[in-house]
Amino acid sequence: MLRRREFIREGLAGATAVLVTKYSSLAARAADATDTRIEILPEEVLGTISPNIYGHFAENLGGVIYDGIWVGEESKIPNVHGIRSALVDEMRKIHAPVVRYPGGCFADSYDWKDGVGAANNRPRRTNFWANTEDADGEASHKYDTNRFGTNEFAQFCKLTGSEPYLAANLRSLPAEDFYRWIEYCNSPSGSTTLADMRAAGGSAEPFNVRYWGVGNESWGCGGNFTPEEYAAEFRRYTTWAPRYGQRLSFIGSGPNDDSWNWTRGFFEELVKKGKQEIRSVYGWALHYYAWNLSRGRTTNWIEGKGDALKFDAVDWYELMRQGDVMESLIEGHWQIMGENDPEHQVKLIVDEWGPWYKPGSGLTPHNQLEQMITLRDAVFSGATLDTFNRHPEKVAMAACAQLINCLNSLYLAHEDRFCVTPVGHVFGMYAAHQGGQAVRASFSAPNVSYTRDGKPATFWGLKGSASMHGKDLVLTVVNPHVSEARATEIAVRGTRFGSGTATTLTSSDIHAHNTFEQRDAIVPVTKNVEANSKVFAYTFPPASVTKLAITLD
Ligand code: AHR
């Protein structure tokens, strides 16, 4: 039976075309006003929401880099130094805090030296993902021209106001290359040969890259290590690196979903050299994709996938159930990390997350792993971001997989066409949480009840998260019910609500999505809210993500 790690290692991919089916819209019905309540407790601070929870992932895979980000300086497509202007503009709007690059699995086959120096002299290399590209796929997606390299990525980060997070190659390059890449990026102007090379590429000033991934999925495509072997490699790679006064934060290649043994094995082995080894790890990367929509029928990586566009209400709830697993993964791995790191110096970095569907729904034919993004993915993403917000002391960073033209994309682009997906709109709404003080919000709502393969099933009725910036409250709420609105009583303890706004992303069609032709088929809508009391009533539409931004008295 094919599992995810084998898929990644063996490079298999199914590519069947699917038909887009539009379902008729589902009628909304308001639930009883008295049975749903949210209480905000501004005095119960959970911690500061790291802006980096709202981070992104851009792998050299399919149409992410070439076409998505990089269009080239000579292109007619509006660009800044070769980088797609529309993307830069949108990322600035959502305050994109950090971007992880160049992989993913690509990272452990990438030689950073190929992507520096004179652009015309850069070598062409076979991309890690070439084996699973369609025969009709773009040449640049199979054979990396290396036109987009470290300087271009640093430029992209600068333009978008993001911090770079580089994933280094542990499987196929020596430790020396790891610290030389740091030297290339961070050594002061004029200080080293590599700093001179960086300057020749257009940047005399160092990039001051703080976040460094030490391999990627080292349990699979990143070397197929045991956790003990990986821990030894991690120690070796991080034993010495040049600092230049820059804080370096090393991120270990953590588990795939509930691989508890990977987490336990790594930390137990790491501290065999002494408890102080913990200090070499800033973050522990968790990857979790919601891919199995088979309702328990299979764990096969190909057969278990659902369709991005052709789904019914039960499939909708199935994706929500898969997404809901995230909270238990955060809590479970955190607990295990605490066995050897009782002070919890190491934080969780959920640097790959999102739904993963079967191929064929992407806007651009032959773009590997591109899938259509619907309202379902937006609601899923809102619920996931709320989960991170509720654990600010545990999750220091996250990266939605991926930024553009791949999996849970915020943006889709091809040549001169570009659109923001419903997931991109959710990031726009949730940006208001960045850097806020997460406060406790208790949700009480009747469960959604439905029939799952002939058996009664339930899913939570309403959830969300709350944060404060001074007196400004941001409350984000997900109503996962496909057809029922939730009339809700919202209360605040110890103070009163003033006025503010409510921004909602929803549609009468649960399959709603944006395309190059219909870029605004689904967009958030904002209205004023006059609460001016301790308690107010608000109705959350079915299948929706809502942000309430209200000043407290
Ligand atoms: O995001 C696509 C792939 O999924 C990444 O390259 C890898 O890390 C994960 O398995």
Coordinates of C-alpha atoms and ligand atoms in Angstrom, one line a residue:
M1 CA 0.0 0.0 0.0
L2 CA 1.4 3.4 -1.0
R3 CA 1.9 5.9 1.9
R4 CA 2.9 9.5 1.7
R5 CA 6.6 9.0 2.4
E6 CA 6.8 6.3 -0.3
F7 CA 5.1 8.6 -2.8
I8 CA 7.6 11.4 -2.0
R9 CA 10.5 9.0 -2.2
E10 CA 9.5 7.1 -5.2
G11 CA 8.2 10.2 -7.1
L12 CA 4.9 8.7 -8.1
A13 CA 2.0 10.8 -9.2
G14 CA -1.4 10.2 -10.5
A15 CA -2.6 12.7 -13.0
T16 CA -6.3 12.2 -13.9
A17 CA -8.4 15.0 -15.3
V18 CA -11.5 15.8 -13.3
L19 CA -14.6 17.5 -14.3
V20 CA -15.8 20.6 -12.4
T21 CA -19.2 20.0 -11.0
K22 CA -21.2 22.9 -9.7
Y23 CA -23.6 22.0 -7.0
S24 CA -26.7 24.1 -6.5
S25 CA -26.5 26.4 -3.5
L26 CA -27.6 25.3 -0.1
A27 CA -30.3 27.2 1.6
A28 CA -29.4 28.9 4.8
R29 CA -31.5 28.4 8.0
A30 CA -30.8 30.3 11.2
A31 CA -30.4 28.1 14.3
D32 CA -32.0 28.9 17.7
A33 CA -30.5 32.2 19.0
T34 CA -30.1 31.0 22.6
D35 CA -28.0 27.8 22.1
T36 CA -24.7 29.4 20.8
R37 CA -22.5 31.6 22.9
I38 CA -19.0 33.0 22.7
E39 CA -17.4 34.5 25.7
I40 CA -14.2 36.6 25.4
L41 CA -12.0 36.8 28.5
P42 CA -9.5 39.7 27.8
E43 CA -7.7 39.2 31.1
E44 CA -6.8 35.6 30.3
V45 CA -3.8 36.1 28.1
L46 CA -2.5 32.9 26.3
G47 CA 0.6 34.6 24.9
T48 CA 1.7 36.7 21.9
I49 CA 0.7 35.5 18.5
S50 CA 3.9 35.3 16.5
P51 CA 3.4 37.1 13.2
N52 CA 5.4 34.2 11.7
I53 CA 2.4 31.9 12.2
Y54 CA 1.1 33.6 9.1
G55 CA 4.1 32.4 7.0
H56 CA 4.4 31.0 3.5
F57 CA 6.2 28.2 1.7
A58 CA 7.6 28.6 -1.8
E59 CA 9.2 25.5 -3.2
N60 CA 10.9 25.1 -6.6
L61 CA 8.1 22.8 -7.7
G62 CA 5.8 23.1 -10.7
G63 CA 4.6 26.6 -11.3
V64 CA 5.6 28.1 -7.9
I65 CA 8.9 29.8 -8.7
Y66 CA 9.0 29.9 -12.5
D67 CA 5.7 31.6 -13.6
G68 CA 4.3 32.1 -10.1
I69 CA 7.0 34.3 -8.5
W70 CA 9.6 34.8 -11.2
V71 CA 8.6 36.1 -14.6
G72 CA 12.0 37.6 -15.6
E73 CA 13.3 41.1 -16.0
E74 CA 12.6 41.1 -19.7
S75 CA 9.0 40.0 -19.4
K76 CA 6.0 42.1 -20.5
I77 CA 4.3 41.0 -17.3
P78 CA 4.6 43.8 -14.7
N79 CA 7.5 42.9 -12.6
V80 CA 10.1 44.3 -10.1
H81 CA 13.5 43.0 -10.9
G82 CA 11.9 39.9 -12.5
I83 CA 9.5 39.3 -9.7
R84 CA 5.7 39.4 -10.4
S85 CA 4.4 42.8 -9.3
A86 CA 0.9 41.6 -8.6
L87 CA 2.2 39.0 -6.2
V88 CA 4.4 41.5 -4.4
D89 CA 1.5 43.9 -4.0
E90 CA -0.8 41.2 -2.5
M91 CA 1.8 39.9 -0.1
R92 CA 2.4 43.3 1.2
K93 CA -1.3 43.7 1.9
I94 CA -1.4 40.6 4.1
H95 CA 1.9 41.5 5.9
A96 CA 3.5 38.3 4.8
P97 CA 6.0 37.8 7.6
V98 CA 8.3 34.9 6.4
V99 CA 8.8 32.7 3.4
R100 CA 10.4 29.3 3.4
Y101 CA 12.4 28.3 0.3
P102 CA 13.6 26.4 -1.8
G103 CA 11.8 23.3 -0.5
G104 CA 10.3 20.9 0.5
C105 CA 11.8 17.8 -1.0
F106 CA 13.6 20.1 -3.6
A107 CA 15.8 21.5 -0.8
D108 CA 17.7 18.2 -0.3
S109 CA 18.7 18.0 -3.9
Y110 CA 19.6 21.7 -4.3
D111 CA 23.1 23.1 -4.5
W112 CA 22.8 26.7 -3.5
K113 CA 26.0 27.4 -5.4
D114 CA 24.1 26.8 -8.7
G115 CA 21.9 29.7 -8.0
V116 CA 24.5 32.4 -7.4
G117 CA 26.9 34.3 -9.7
A118 CA 26.3 35.6 -13.2
A119 CA 22.8 34.6 -14.3
N120 CA 24.0 33.5 -17.7
N121 CA 26.6 31.2 -16.3
R122 CA 24.3 29.3 -14.0
P123 CA 24.0 25.6 -14.6
R124 CA 20.8 23.9 -15.7
R125 CA 19.9 21.0 -13.3
T126 CA 17.2 18.3 -13.1
N127 CA 14.6 19.4 -10.7
F128 CA 13.8 16.9 -7.8
W129 CA 10.2 16.9 -9.1
A130 CA 11.1 16.2 -12.8
N131 CA 10.1 12.5 -12.5
T132 CA 6.5 13.4 -11.7
E133 CA 6.1 16.3 -14.2
D134 CA 3.6 15.7 -17.1
A135 CA 5.1 15.1 -20.5
D136 CA 3.6 18.4 -21.5
G137 CA 4.9 20.3 -18.5
E138 CA 7.0 23.4 -18.8
A139 CA 10.7 22.7 -19.4
S140 CA 11.6 25.2 -16.6
H141 CA 9.7 23.0 -14.2
K142 CA 11.7 20.0 -15.1
Y143 CA 15.1 21.5 -15.7
D144 CA 16.0 24.2 -13.3
T145 CA 17.7 27.2 -15.1
N146 CA 18.7 28.5 -11.7
R147 CA 17.8 31.9 -12.9
F148 CA 16.0 32.4 -9.5
G149 CA 18.6 31.8 -6.8
T150 CA 19.6 33.2 -3.4
N151 CA 19.9 36.9 -4.4
E152 CA 16.5 36.8 -6.2
F153 CA 14.9 35.1 -3.3
A154 CA 16.3 37.7 -0.9
Q155 CA 15.1 40.4 -3.2
F156 CA 11.6 38.8 -3.2
C157 CA 11.6 38.8 0.6
K158 CA 12.7 42.4 0.7
L159 CA 10.1 43.5 -1.7
T160 CA 7.3 41.7 0.1
G161 CA 8.5 42.7 3.6
S162 CA 9.1 39.1 4.6
E163 CA 11.9 37.4 6.4
P164 CA 13.7 34.6 4.5
Y165 CA 13.7 31.1 5.9
L166 CA 16.1 28.9 4.0
A167 CA 15.9 25.1 4.0
A168 CA 19.4 23.7 3.7
N169 CA 20.4 20.4 2.0
L170 CA 21.3 17.7 4.5
R171 CA 20.9 14.7 2.3
S172 CA 23.3 15.4 -0.6
L173 CA 25.6 18.3 0.5
P174 CA 28.2 18.3 3.2
A175 CA 28.0 20.4 6.4
E176 CA 30.6 22.7 4.9
D177 CA 28.0 23.8 2.3
F178 CA 25.6 24.6 5.0
Y179 CA 27.9 27.1 6.7
R180 CA 29.2 28.4 3.4
W181 CA 25.6 29.3 2.4
I182 CA 25.3 31.1 5.7
E183 CA 28.6 32.9 4.9
Y184 CA 27.3 33.8 1.5
C185 CA 24.1 35.3 2.9
N186 CA 25.3 36.9 6.1
S187 CA 29.0 37.8 6.0
P188 CA 29.5 41.6 6.1
S189 CA 30.0 43.6 3.0
G190 CA 33.6 43.1 1.6
S191 CA 34.6 40.7 4.3
T192 CA 34.7 37.3 2.4
T193 CA 35.0 36.1 -1.1
L194 CA 31.4 34.9 -0.8
A195 CA 30.3 38.4 0.3
D196 CA 32.0 39.8 -2.8
M197 CA 30.1 37.3 -4.9
R198 CA 26.9 38.3 -3.2
A199 CA 27.7 41.9 -4.0
A200 CA 28.4 41.1 -7.6
G201 CA 24.9 39.6 -7.7
G202 CA 23.5 43.0 -6.6
S203 CA 23.6 43.0 -2.8
A204 CA 26.6 44.3 -1.0
E205 CA 24.7 44.3 2.2
P206 CA 24.2 41.0 4.0
F207 CA 20.8 39.3 3.9
N208 CA 21.0 38.5 7.6
V209 CA 19.1 35.3 7.2
R210 CA 18.1 34.1 10.7
Y211 CA 16.0 31.0 10.0
W212 CA 17.7 27.9 8.7
G213 CA 16.0 24.6 8.1
V214 CA 18.4 21.7 8.7
G215 CA 17.1 19.4 6.0
N216 CA 13.5 18.7 5.1
E217 CA 11.4 15.6 5.8
S218 CA 14.6 13.8 6.8
W219 CA 12.4 10.7 7.6
G220 CA 11.6 10.5 3.8
C221 CA 12.8 12.4 0.8
G222 CA 15.4 14.2 2.9
G223 CA 17.6 11.2 3.5
N224 CA 15.3 8.4 4.8
F225 CA 17.0 8.6 8.2
T226 CA 15.9 7.1 11.5
P227 CA 15.3 9.8 14.1
E228 CA 18.5 8.8 15.9
E229 CA 20.5 9.1 12.7
Y230 CA 19.0 12.4 12.0
A231 CA 19.7 13.7 15.5
A232 CA 23.4 12.9 15.0
E233 CA 23.3 14.7 11.6
F234 CA 21.6 17.7 13.1
R235 CA 24.2 17.9 15.8
R236 CA 27.0 17.7 13.2
Y237 CA 25.5 20.4 10.9
T238 CA 24.8 22.8 13.7
T239 CA 28.0 22.3 15.7
W240 CA 29.5 25.3 14.1
A241 CA 28.2 28.1 11.9
P242 CA 29.4 31.7 11.4
R243 CA 27.2 34.2 13.2
Y244 CA 28.4 37.7 12.3
G245 CA 26.4 39.0 15.2
Q246 CA 23.2 37.6 13.7
R247 CA 21.0 35.3 15.8
L248 CA 20.8 32.0 13.9
S249 CA 17.6 29.9 14.5
F250 CA 18.0 26.3 13.4
I251 CA 14.9 24.4 12.6
G252 CA 15.0 20.6 12.8
S253 CA 13.1 18.4 10.4
G254 CA 10.3 17.2 12.5
P255 CA 7.5 14.7 12.2
N256 CA 4.9 13.9 9.5
D257 CA 1.5 14.1 11.3
D258 CA 1.4 11.7 14.2
S259 CA 4.8 10.2 13.9
W260 CA 5.3 10.5 17.7
N261 CA 8.4 8.2 17.5
W262 CA 10.2 10.6 15.2
T263 CA 9.8 13.4 17.8
R264 CA 10.7 11.2 20.8
G265 CA 13.6 9.5 19.0
F266 CA 15.1 12.8 17.9
F267 CA 15.0 14.5 21.3
E268 CA 16.2 11.4 23.2
E269 CA 19.2 11.0 20.9
L270 CA 20.0 14.7 20.8
V271 CA 20.3 15.0 24.6
K272 CA 22.5 11.9 24.9
K273 CA 25.4 14.4 24.4
G274 CA 24.0 16.5 27.2
K275 CA 20.9 18.6 28.0
Q276 CA 22.6 21.7 26.6
E277 CA 22.1 20.3 23.1
I278 CA 18.5 21.4 23.2
R279 CA 19.8 25.0 22.9
S280 CA 20.9 24.3 19.4
V281 CA 17.3 23.8 18.2
Y282 CA 15.1 26.8 17.8
G283 CA 12.2 25.0 16.2
W284 CA 10.8 21.6 15.4
A285 CA 9.0 21.4 12.1
L286 CA 5.7 19.6 11.9
H287 CA 4.2 18.7 8.5
Y288 CA 0.6 17.9 8.3
Y289 CA -1.5 17.6 5.1
A290 CA -5.3 16.9 5.1
W291 CA -5.4 14.5 2.2
N292 CA -7.4 11.4 3.2
L293 CA -11.0 12.0 2.4
S294 CA -11.8 8.3 2.0
R295 CA -13.9 8.3 5.2
G296 CA -11.7 5.5 6.7
R297 CA -11.8 3.3 3.6
T298 CA -8.1 3.4 2.8
T299 CA -4.8 4.8 3.9
N300 CA -3.4 4.6 0.4
W301 CA -1.8 8.0 -0.6
I302 CA -3.3 8.0 -4.1
E303 CA -6.6 6.4 -3.5
G304 CA -7.4 8.3 -0.3
K305 CA -7.4 11.7 -1.9
G306 CA -10.6 13.6 -2.7
D307 CA -11.4 16.1 -5.4
A308 CA -10.8 19.8 -5.0
L309 CA -14.0 20.9 -6.8
K310 CA -16.3 17.9 -7.0
F311 CA -17.5 17.4 -3.5
D312 CA -20.6 17.1 -1.5
A313 CA -21.5 18.2 2.1
V314 CA -20.1 15.0 3.6
D315 CA -16.8 15.5 1.8
W316 CA -16.8 19.1 3.1
Y317 CA -17.1 17.8 6.7
E318 CA -14.5 15.1 6.0
L319 CA -11.9 17.8 5.1
M320 CA -12.9 19.7 8.3
R321 CA -12.4 16.6 10.4
Q322 CA -9.0 16.1 8.8
G323 CA -8.1 19.7 9.6
D324 CA -9.2 19.3 13.1
V325 CA -6.5 16.8 13.8
M326 CA -4.0 19.7 13.8
E327 CA -4.8 20.6 17.4
S328 CA -4.1 17.1 18.7
L329 CA -0.8 17.0 16.7
I330 CA 0.4 20.3 18.2
E331 CA -0.6 19.1 21.7
G332 CA 0.8 15.6 21.2
H333 CA 4.2 16.6 19.8
W334 CA 4.5 19.4 22.4
Q335 CA 4.0 16.9 25.2
I336 CA 6.6 14.6 23.8
M337 CA 9.1 17.4 23.3
G338 CA 8.6 18.3 26.9
E339 CA 9.9 14.9 28.0
N340 CA 13.5 16.1 27.1
D341 CA 12.9 19.8 27.0
P342 CA 10.7 20.5 30.1
E343 CA 11.2 24.2 29.8
H344 CA 10.0 24.1 26.3
Q345 CA 12.8 26.1 24.8
V346 CA 12.1 24.5 21.4
K347 CA 9.0 25.7 19.6
L348 CA 6.8 24.1 17.0
I349 CA 7.1 25.3 13.4
V350 CA 4.3 23.9 11.3
D351 CA 6.0 24.7 8.1
E352 CA 3.8 22.6 5.7
W353 CA 0.1 22.5 6.1
G354 CA -3.0 22.5 4.0
P355 CA -5.4 20.2 2.0
W356 CA -3.9 18.0 -0.7
Y357 CA -6.3 16.8 -3.4
K358 CA -5.9 14.5 -6.4
P359 CA -4.5 16.1 -9.5
G360 CA -6.4 17.7 -12.3
S361 CA -8.3 20.7 -10.9
G362 CA -5.6 23.4 -11.3
L363 CA -6.2 26.5 -13.5
T364 CA -3.0 26.0 -15.4
P365 CA -2.8 22.6 -17.1
H366 CA 0.3 20.5 -16.3
N367 CA 1.2 22.6 -13.2
Q368 CA 2.3 19.9 -10.8
L369 CA 0.4 19.8 -7.5
E370 CA -1.7 22.9 -8.5
Q371 CA -5.3 22.5 -7.3
M372 CA -8.4 24.7 -7.3
I373 CA -9.0 26.5 -4.1
T374 CA -12.6 26.8 -3.0
L375 CA -14.6 28.2 0.0
R376 CA -14.0 24.8 1.6
D377 CA -10.3 25.4 1.7
A378 CA -10.8 28.9 3.0
V379 CA -13.0 27.6 5.9
F380 CA -10.4 24.9 6.6
S381 CA -7.6 27.5 6.6
G382 CA -9.5 29.8 8.9
A383 CA -10.0 26.9 11.3
T384 CA -6.3 26.0 11.1
L385 CA -5.1 29.6 11.7
D386 CA -7.4 29.8 14.7
T387 CA -5.9 26.6 16.0
F388 CA -2.4 28.2 15.8
N389 CA -3.7 31.3 17.5
R390 CA -5.0 29.3 20.4
H391 CA -1.5 27.9 21.0
P392 CA 0.8 30.9 20.9
E393 CA 3.2 29.5 23.4
K394 CA 3.8 26.4 21.3
V395 CA 3.6 27.5 17.7
A396 CA 6.3 30.0 16.8
M397 CA 6.0 29.8 13.0
A398 CA 3.9 28.1 10.3
A399 CA 4.0 28.0 6.5
C400 CA 0.9 27.3 4.4
A401 CA 1.8 24.9 1.6
Q402 CA 2.2 26.6 -0.7
L403 CA 2.2 30.3 -1.6
I404 CA 1.2 30.2 -5.3
N405 CA 0.2 27.6 -8.0
C406 CA 0.6 24.7 -5.6
L407 CA -1.7 22.9 -3.1
N408 CA -3.4 25.4 -0.7
S409 CA -2.3 28.4 -2.7
L410 CA -3.1 32.0 -1.7
Y411 CA -2.6 33.0 -5.3
L412 CA -2.9 31.5 -8.8
A413 CA -0.9 32.9 -11.7
H414 CA -0.1 32.0 -15.3
E415 CA 1.7 34.4 -17.7
D416 CA -0.1 37.7 -17.3
R417 CA -3.1 36.3 -15.4
F418 CA -3.3 36.4 -11.6
C419 CA -6.0 36.0 -9.0
V420 CA -6.3 35.8 -5.2
T421 CA -7.9 32.6 -3.9
P422 CA -10.3 32.3 -1.0
V423 CA -7.4 31.2 1.1
G424 CA -5.5 34.4 0.2
H425 CA -8.5 36.3 1.4
V426 CA -8.5 34.5 4.7
F427 CA -4.8 35.4 5.2
G428 CA -5.8 39.0 4.5
M429 CA -8.5 38.9 7.2
Y430 CA -6.4 37.1 9.8
A431 CA -3.4 39.4 9.4
A432 CA -5.0 41.5 12.1
H433 CA -4.1 38.8 14.7
Q434 CA -0.3 39.2 14.0
G435 CA 1.6 40.2 17.1
G436 CA -1.6 40.4 19.1
Q437 CA -2.1 39.1 22.6
A438 CA -4.1 35.9 22.2
V439 CA -6.8 35.8 24.8
R440 CA -9.1 33.0 25.9
A441 CA -12.4 32.8 24.0
S442 CA -14.8 30.1 25.0
F443 CA -17.2 28.8 22.4
S444 CA -20.3 26.9 23.1
A445 CA -22.4 25.7 20.2
P446 CA -24.4 22.6 19.2
N447 CA -22.5 20.2 17.0
V448 CA -23.2 19.9 13.3
S449 CA -25.0 16.5 12.8
Y450 CA -24.9 14.7 9.5
T451 CA -24.9 11.3 8.0
R452 CA -21.5 9.8 7.1
D453 CA -21.9 6.7 5.0
G454 CA -25.2 5.7 6.6
K455 CA -24.0 6.4 10.1
P456 CA -24.7 9.5 12.3
A457 CA -21.7 11.8 12.6
T458 CA -21.0 15.1 14.3
F459 CA -18.6 17.9 14.0
W460 CA -18.1 21.0 16.2
G461 CA -20.6 23.8 15.6
L462 CA -18.5 27.0 15.9
K463 CA -14.9 27.7 16.8
G464 CA -12.4 30.5 16.5
S465 CA -9.8 32.6 18.3
A466 CA -9.4 36.0 19.8
S467 CA -6.6 38.5 20.2
M468 CA -6.1 42.0 21.6
H469 CA -4.0 44.9 20.4
G470 CA -4.4 47.3 23.3
K471 CA -8.2 47.8 23.4
D472 CA -8.8 46.5 19.9
L473 CA -10.3 43.0 19.9
V474 CA -10.0 40.7 16.8
L475 CA -12.3 37.7 17.0
T476 CA -12.2 35.2 14.1
V477 CA -15.0 32.7 13.9
V478 CA -15.6 29.7 11.6
N479 CA -19.1 28.3 11.0
P480 CA -18.5 24.9 9.3
H481 CA -22.1 24.1 8.8
V482 CA -22.8 23.9 5.1
S483 CA -26.4 25.2 5.3
E484 CA -27.2 26.6 8.8
A485 CA -26.4 30.0 10.1
R486 CA -25.5 30.3 13.8
A487 CA -27.3 33.0 15.7
T488 CA -24.8 33.7 18.5
E489 CA -24.6 35.7 21.7
I490 CA -21.2 37.2 22.1
A491 CA -20.2 38.4 25.6
V492 CA -17.0 40.0 27.0
R493 CA -16.0 39.6 30.6
G494 CA -15.1 42.7 32.7
T495 CA -15.7 45.3 30.0
R496 CA -18.1 46.3 27.2
F497 CA -17.9 46.1 23.4
G498 CA -17.8 49.4 21.5
S499 CA -18.2 49.5 17.7
G500 CA -16.2 48.0 14.9
T501 CA -16.5 46.0 11.7
A502 CA -17.4 42.5 10.7
T503 CA -15.7 41.0 7.6
T504 CA -17.1 37.8 6.2
L505 CA -16.0 35.4 3.5
T506 CA -18.8 33.1 2.4
S507 CA -20.9 32.2 -0.6
S508 CA -24.2 30.4 -1.2
D509 CA -22.2 27.9 -3.2
I510 CA -19.8 25.8 -1.1
H511 CA -17.7 25.3 -4.2
A512 CA -17.2 29.0 -4.8
H513 CA -13.8 29.9 -6.2
N514 CA -12.0 32.6 -8.1
T515 CA -10.5 32.1 -11.6
F516 CA -8.6 34.3 -14.0
E517 CA -11.9 35.2 -15.7
Q518 CA -13.9 35.7 -12.5
R519 CA -11.3 37.0 -10.0
D520 CA -13.9 38.3 -7.5
A521 CA -16.4 35.4 -7.5
I522 CA -15.7 35.2 -3.8
V523 CA -14.3 38.1 -1.8
P524 CA -14.7 39.2 1.8
V525 CA -17.5 41.7 2.6
T526 CA -17.2 44.2 5.4
K527 CA -20.0 46.0 7.3
N528 CA -20.1 48.1 10.5
V529 CA -21.1 46.6 13.8
E530 CA -22.5 48.7 16.6
A531 CA -22.3 46.5 19.7
N532 CA -22.1 49.1 22.5
S533 CA -22.9 46.7 25.3
K534 CA -21.5 43.7 27.3
V535 CA -23.4 41.2 25.1
F536 CA -24.5 41.4 21.5
A537 CA -26.1 39.1 19.0
Y538 CA -24.4 38.2 15.8
T539 CA -25.4 35.6 13.2
F540 CA -22.6 33.8 11.4
P541 CA -23.7 32.7 7.9
P542 CA -23.3 29.0 6.9
A543 CA -19.9 27.9 5.5
S544 CA -18.2 31.1 6.6
V545 CA -15.1 32.7 8.1
T546 CA -15.8 36.0 9.9
K547 CA -13.5 38.5 11.5
L548 CA -15.0 40.9 14.1
A549 CA -12.7 43.8 14.8
I550 CA -14.3 45.7 17.7
T551 CA -12.9 48.2 20.2
L552 CA -13.5 47.4 23.8
D553 CA -14.5 50.2 26.2
Ligands
AHR1 O1 4.6 20.5 -0.5 C1 4.9 19.5 -1.3 C2 5.9 18.5 -0.7 O2 5.2 17.9 0.4 C3 7.1 19.0 -0.1 O3 8.1 19.1 -1.0 C4 7.5 18.0 0.9 O4 8.2 18.5 2.0 C5 6.2 17.4 1.4 O5 6.2 16.1 1.4

